Tab-separated table of N, CA and C in Angstrom:
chain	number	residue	atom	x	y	z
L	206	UNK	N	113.218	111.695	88.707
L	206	UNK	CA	111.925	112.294	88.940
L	206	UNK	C	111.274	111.652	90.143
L	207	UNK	N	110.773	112.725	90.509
L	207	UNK	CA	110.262	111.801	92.020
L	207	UNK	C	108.753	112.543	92.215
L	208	UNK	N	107.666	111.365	92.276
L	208	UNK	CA	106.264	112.104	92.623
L	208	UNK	C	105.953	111.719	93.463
L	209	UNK	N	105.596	112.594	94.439
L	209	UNK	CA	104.889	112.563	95.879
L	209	UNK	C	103.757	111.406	96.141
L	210	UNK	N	103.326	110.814	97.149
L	210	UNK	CA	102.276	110.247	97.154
L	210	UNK	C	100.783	111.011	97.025
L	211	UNK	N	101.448	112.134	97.654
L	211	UNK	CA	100.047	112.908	98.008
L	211	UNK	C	99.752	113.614	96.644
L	212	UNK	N	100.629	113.789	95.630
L	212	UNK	CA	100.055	114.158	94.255
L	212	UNK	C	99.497	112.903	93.447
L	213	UNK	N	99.933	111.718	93.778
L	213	UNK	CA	99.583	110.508	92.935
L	213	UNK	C	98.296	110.476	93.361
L	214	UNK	N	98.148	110.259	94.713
L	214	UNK	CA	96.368	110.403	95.611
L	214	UNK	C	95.841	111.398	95.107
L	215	UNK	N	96.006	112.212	95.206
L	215	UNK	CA	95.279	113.676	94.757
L	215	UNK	C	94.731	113.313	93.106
L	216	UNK	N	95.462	113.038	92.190
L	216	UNK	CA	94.910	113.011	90.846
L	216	UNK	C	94.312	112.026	90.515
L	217	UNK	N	94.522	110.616	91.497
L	217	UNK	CA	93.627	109.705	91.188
L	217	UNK	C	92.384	109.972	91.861
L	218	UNK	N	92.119	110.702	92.891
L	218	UNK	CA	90.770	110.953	93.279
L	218	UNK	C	90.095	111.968	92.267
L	219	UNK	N	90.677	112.805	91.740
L	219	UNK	CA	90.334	113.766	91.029
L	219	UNK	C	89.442	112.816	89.633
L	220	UNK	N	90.109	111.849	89.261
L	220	UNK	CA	90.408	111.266	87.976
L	220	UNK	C	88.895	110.196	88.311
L	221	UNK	N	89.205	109.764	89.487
L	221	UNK	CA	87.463	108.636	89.466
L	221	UNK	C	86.655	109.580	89.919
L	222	UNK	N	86.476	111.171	90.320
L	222	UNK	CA	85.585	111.812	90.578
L	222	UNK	C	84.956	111.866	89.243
L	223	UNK	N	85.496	112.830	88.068
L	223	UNK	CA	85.659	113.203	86.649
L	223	UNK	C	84.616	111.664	86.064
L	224	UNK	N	85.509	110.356	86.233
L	224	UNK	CA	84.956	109.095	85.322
L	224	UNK	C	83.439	108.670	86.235
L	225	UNK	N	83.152	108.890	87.809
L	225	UNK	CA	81.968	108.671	88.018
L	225	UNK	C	81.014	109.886	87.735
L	226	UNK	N	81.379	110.941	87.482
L	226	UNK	CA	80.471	111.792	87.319
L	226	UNK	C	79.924	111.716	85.926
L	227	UNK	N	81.024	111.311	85.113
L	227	UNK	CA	80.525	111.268	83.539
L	227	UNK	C	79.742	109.788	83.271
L	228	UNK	N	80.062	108.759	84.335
L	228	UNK	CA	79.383	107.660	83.687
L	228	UNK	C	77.533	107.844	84.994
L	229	UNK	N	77.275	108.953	85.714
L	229	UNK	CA	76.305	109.321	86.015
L	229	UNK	C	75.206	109.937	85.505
L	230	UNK	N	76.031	110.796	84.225
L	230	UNK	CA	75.088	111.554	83.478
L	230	UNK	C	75.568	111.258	81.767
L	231	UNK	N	76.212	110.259	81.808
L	231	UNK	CA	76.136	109.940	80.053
L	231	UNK	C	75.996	108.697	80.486
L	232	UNK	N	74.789	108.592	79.380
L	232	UNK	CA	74.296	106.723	79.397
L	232	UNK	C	74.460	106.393	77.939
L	233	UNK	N	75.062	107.143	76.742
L	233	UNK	CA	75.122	106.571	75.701
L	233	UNK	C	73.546	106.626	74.579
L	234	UNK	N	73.411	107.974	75.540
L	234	UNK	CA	71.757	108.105	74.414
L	234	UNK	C	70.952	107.453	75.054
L	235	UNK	N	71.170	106.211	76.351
L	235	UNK	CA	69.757	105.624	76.718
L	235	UNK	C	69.201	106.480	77.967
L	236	UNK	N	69.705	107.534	78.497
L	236	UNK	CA	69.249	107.733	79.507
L	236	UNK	C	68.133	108.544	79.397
L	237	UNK	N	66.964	108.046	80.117
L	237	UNK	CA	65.335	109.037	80.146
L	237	UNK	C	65.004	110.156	79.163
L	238	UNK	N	64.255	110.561	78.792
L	238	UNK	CA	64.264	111.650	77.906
L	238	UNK	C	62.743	111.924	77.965
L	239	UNK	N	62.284	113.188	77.393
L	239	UNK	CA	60.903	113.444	77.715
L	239	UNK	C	60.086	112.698	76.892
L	240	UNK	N	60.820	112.213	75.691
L	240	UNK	CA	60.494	111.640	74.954
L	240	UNK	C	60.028	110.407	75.234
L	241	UNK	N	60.593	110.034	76.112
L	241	UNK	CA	60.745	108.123	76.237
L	241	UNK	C	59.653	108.183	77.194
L	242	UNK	N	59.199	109.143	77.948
L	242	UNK	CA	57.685	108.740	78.673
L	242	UNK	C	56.804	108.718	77.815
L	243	UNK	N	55.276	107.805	78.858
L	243	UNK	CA	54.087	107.768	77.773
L	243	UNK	C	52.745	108.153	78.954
L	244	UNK	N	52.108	108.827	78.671
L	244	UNK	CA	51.089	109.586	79.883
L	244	UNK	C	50.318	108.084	79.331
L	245	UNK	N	49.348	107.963	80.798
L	245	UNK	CA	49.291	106.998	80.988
L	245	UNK	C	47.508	107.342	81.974
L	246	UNK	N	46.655	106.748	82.101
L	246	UNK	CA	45.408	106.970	82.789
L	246	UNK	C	45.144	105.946	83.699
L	247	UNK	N	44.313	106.102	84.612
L	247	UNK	CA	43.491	104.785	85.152
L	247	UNK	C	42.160	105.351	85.999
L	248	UNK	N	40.792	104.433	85.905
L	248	UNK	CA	39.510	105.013	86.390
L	248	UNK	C	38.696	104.315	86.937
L	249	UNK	N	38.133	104.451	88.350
L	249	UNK	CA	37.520	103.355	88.370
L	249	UNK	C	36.056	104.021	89.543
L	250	UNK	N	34.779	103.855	89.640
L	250	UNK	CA	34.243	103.817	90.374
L	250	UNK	C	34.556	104.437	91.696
L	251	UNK	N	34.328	105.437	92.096
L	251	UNK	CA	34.260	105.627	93.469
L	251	UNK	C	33.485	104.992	94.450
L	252	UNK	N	32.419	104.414	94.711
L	252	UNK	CA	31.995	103.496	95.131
L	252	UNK	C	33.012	102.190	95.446
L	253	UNK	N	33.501	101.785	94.580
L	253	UNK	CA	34.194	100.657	94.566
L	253	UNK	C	35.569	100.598	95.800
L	254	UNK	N	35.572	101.890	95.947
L	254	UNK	CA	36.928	101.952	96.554
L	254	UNK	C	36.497	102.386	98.097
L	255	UNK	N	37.095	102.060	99.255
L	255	UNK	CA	37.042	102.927	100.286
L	255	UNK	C	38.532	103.536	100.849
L	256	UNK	N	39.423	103.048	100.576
L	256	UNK	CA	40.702	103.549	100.893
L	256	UNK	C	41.753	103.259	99.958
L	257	UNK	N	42.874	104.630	99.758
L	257	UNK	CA	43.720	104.374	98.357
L	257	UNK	C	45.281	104.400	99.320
L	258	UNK	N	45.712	103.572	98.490
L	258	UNK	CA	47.128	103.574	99.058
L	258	UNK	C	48.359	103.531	97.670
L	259	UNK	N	49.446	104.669	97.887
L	259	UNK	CA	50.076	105.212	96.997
L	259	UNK	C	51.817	104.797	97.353
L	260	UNK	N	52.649	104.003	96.689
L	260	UNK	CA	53.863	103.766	97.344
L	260	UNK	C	54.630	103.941	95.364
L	261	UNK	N	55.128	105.230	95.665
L	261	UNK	CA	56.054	105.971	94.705
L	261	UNK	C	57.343	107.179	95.261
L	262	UNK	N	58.050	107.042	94.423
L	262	UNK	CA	59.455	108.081	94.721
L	262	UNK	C	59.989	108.628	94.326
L	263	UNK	N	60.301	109.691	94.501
L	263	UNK	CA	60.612	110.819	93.691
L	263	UNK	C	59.710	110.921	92.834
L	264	UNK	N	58.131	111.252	93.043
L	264	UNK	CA	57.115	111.811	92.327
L	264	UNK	C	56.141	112.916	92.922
L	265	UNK	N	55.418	113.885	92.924
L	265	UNK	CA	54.709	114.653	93.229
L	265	UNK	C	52.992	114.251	92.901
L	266	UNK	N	52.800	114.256	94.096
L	266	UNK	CA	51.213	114.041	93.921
L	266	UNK	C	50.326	115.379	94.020
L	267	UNK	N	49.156	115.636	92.695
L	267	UNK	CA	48.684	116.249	93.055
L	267	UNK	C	47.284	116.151	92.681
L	268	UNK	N	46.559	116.407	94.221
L	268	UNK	CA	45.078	116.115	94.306
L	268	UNK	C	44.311	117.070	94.103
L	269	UNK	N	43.415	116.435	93.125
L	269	UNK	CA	42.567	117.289	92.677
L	269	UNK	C	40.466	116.715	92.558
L	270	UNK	N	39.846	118.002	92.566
L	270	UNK	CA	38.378	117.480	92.423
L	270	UNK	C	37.770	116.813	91.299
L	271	UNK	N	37.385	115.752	91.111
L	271	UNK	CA	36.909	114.879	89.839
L	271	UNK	C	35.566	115.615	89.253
L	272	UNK	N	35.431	115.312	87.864
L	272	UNK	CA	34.019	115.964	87.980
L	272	UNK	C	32.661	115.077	87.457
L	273	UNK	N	32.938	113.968	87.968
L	273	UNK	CA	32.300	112.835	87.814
L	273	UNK	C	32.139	111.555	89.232
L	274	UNK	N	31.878	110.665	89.397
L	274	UNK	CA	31.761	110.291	90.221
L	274	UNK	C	32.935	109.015	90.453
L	275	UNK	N	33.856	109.192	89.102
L	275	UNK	CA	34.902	108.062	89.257
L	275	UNK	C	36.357	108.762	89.883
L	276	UNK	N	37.134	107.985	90.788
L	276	UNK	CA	38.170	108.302	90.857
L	276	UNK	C	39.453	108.177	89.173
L	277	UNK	N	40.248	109.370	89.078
L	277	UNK	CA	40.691	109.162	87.782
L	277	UNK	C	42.718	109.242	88.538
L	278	UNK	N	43.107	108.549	87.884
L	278	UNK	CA	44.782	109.050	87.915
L	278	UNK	C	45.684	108.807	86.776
L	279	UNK	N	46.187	110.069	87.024
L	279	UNK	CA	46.715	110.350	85.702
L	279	UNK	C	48.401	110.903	85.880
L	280	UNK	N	49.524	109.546	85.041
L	280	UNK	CA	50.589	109.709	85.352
L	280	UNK	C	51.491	109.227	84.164
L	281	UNK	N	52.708	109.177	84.005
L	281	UNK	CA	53.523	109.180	83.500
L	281	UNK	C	54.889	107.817	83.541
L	282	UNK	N	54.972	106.633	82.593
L	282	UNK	CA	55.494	105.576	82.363
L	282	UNK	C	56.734	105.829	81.627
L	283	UNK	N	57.908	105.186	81.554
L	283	UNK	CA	58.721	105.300	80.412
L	283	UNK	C	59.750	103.284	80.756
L	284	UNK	N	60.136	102.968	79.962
L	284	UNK	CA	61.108	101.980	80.410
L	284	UNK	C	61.412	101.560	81.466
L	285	UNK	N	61.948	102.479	82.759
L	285	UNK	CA	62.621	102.173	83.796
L	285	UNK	C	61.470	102.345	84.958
L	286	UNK	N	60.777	103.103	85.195
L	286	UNK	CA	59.494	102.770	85.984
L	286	UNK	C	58.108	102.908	85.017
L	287	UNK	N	57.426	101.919	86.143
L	287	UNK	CA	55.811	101.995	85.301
L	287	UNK	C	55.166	101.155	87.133
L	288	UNK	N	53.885	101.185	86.722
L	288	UNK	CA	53.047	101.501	88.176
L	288	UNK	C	51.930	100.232	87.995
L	289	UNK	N	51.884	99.413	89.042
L	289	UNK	CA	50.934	98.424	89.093
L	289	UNK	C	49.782	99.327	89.955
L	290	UNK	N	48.575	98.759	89.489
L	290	UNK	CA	47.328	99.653	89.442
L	290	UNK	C	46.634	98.416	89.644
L	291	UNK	N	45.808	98.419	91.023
L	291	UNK	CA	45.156	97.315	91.045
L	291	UNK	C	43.916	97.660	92.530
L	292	UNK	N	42.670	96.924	92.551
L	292	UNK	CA	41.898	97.373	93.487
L	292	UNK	C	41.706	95.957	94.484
L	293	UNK	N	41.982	95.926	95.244
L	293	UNK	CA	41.821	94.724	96.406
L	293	UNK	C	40.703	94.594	96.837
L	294	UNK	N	40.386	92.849	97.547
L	294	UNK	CA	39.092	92.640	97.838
L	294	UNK	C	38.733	93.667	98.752
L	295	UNK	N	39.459	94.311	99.531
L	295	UNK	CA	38.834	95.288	101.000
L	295	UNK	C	38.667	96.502	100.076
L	296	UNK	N	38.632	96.631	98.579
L	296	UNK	CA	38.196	97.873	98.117
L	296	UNK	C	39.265	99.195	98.413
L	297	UNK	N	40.714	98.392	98.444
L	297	UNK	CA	41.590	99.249	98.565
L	297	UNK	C	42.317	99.203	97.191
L	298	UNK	N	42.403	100.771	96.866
L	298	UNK	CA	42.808	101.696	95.256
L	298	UNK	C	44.741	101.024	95.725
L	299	UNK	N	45.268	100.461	94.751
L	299	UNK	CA	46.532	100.423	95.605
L	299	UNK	C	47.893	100.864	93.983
L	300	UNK	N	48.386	101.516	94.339
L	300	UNK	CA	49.082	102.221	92.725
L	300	UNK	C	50.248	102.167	93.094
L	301	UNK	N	51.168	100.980	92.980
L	301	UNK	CA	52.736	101.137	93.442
L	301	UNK	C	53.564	101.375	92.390
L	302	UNK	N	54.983	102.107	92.620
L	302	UNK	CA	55.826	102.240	91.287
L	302	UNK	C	56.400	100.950	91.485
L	303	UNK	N	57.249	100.526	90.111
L	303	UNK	CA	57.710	99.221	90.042
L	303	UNK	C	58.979	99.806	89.286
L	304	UNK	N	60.529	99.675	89.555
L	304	UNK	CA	61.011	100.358	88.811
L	304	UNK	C	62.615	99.444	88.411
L	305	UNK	N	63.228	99.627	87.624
L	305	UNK	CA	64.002	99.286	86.679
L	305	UNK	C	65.488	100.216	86.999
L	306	UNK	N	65.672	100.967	88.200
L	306	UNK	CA	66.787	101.834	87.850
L	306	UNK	C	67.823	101.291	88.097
L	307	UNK	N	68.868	102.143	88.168
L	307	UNK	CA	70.181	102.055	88.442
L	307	UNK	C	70.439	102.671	89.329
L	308	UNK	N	71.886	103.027	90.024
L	308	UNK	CA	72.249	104.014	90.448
L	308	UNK	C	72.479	104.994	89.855
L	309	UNK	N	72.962	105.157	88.785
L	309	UNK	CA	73.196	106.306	88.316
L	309	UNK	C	72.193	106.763	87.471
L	310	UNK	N	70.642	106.480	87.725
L	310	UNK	CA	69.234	106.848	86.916
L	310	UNK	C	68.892	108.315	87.928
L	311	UNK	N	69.294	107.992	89.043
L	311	UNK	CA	69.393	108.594	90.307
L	311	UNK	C	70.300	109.701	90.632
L	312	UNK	N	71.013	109.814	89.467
L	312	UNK	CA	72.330	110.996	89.390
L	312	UNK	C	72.332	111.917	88.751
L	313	UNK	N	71.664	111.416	87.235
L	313	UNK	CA	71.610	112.075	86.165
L	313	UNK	C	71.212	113.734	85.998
L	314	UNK	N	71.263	114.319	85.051
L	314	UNK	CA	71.140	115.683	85.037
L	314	UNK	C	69.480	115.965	84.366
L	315	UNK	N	68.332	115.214	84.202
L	315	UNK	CA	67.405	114.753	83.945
L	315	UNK	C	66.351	115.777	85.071
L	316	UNK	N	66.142	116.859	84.759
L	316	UNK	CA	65.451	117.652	85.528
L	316	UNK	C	64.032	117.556	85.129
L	317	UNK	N	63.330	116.894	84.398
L	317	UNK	CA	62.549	117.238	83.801
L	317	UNK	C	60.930	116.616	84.804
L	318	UNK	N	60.282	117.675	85.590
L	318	UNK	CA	59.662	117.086	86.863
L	318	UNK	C	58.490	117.125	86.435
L	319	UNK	N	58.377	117.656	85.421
L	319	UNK	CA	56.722	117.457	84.619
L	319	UNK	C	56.441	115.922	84.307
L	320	UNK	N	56.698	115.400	84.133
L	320	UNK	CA	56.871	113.714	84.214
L	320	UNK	C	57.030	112.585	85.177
L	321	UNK	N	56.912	113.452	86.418
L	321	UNK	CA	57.187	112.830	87.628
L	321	UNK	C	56.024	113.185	88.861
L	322	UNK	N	55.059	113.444	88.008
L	322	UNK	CA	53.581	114.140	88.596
L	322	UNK	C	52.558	113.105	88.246
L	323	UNK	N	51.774	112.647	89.754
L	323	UNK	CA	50.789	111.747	89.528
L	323	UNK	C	49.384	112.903	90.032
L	324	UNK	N	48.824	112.563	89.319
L	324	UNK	CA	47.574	113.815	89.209
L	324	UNK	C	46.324	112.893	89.482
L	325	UNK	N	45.888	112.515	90.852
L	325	UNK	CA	44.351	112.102	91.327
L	325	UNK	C	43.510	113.276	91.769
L	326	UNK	N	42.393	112.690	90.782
L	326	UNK	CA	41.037	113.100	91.244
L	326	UNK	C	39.677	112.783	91.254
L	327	UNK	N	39.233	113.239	92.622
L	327	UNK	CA	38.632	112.231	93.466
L	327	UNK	C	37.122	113.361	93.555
L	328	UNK	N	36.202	112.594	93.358
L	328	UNK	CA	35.018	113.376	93.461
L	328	UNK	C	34.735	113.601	94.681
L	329	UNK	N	33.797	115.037	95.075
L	329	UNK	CA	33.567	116.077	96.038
L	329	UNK	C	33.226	114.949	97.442
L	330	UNK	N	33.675	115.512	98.617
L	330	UNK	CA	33.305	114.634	99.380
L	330	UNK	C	33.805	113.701	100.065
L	331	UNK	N	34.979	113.262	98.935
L	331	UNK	CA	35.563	111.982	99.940
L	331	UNK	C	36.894	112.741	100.194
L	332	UNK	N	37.037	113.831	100.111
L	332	UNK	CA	38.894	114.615	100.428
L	332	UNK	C	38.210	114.929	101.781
């Protein structure tokens, strides 16, 4: 019996395509779920703030009118990211993600983009 190289190559690429794709989207039950997020708030004075600064990825921001005079944001935590929320002496709003992934958190078949929406709103005036 005699096998080619180019069939031995061929099925072993085939074969770690197959094992990285499955260890991308099966984590063994731990991977994200809608479940495993927790909505999450934060509010503070508009006054207090004069400039906001936002450093997140793969999330959708969407701005909206407050109907009060506090800035409000409203987003979504689970295990692998969650967001430091903090206001600096220069009165800068500063909301960074902090995150926990993997590479393959980044692969997964996890479509679920309702959970990946940070929702500020900012009273009339300062947009």
């Amino acid at each position: 019996m005699r096998i080619t190289f180019n069939n031995l190559l061929s099925a072993s690429v085939a074969l770690g395509l197959v094992l990285f794709t499955s260890a991308c989207t099966f984590d063994s039950g731990l991977q994200n779920t809608s479940a495993s997020f927790k909505e999450k708030s934060y509010a503070v004075d508009a006054e207090k703030i004069n400039q906001m600064s936002l450093t997140a990825s793969d999330s959708t921001v969407e701005l909206v009118e407050s109907s009060d005079n506090q800035i409000h944001i409203n987003y979504f935590e689970n295990d692998k990211q969650v967001y430091e929320i903090d206001v600096s002496d220069k009165k800068e709003l500063i909301m960074k993600a902090v995150t926990d992934k993997n590479l393959k958190d980044y692969f997964g078949l996890d479509a679920d983009k309702a959970h990946h929406v940070i929702k500020i709103a900012v009273p009339s005036g300062i947009v």
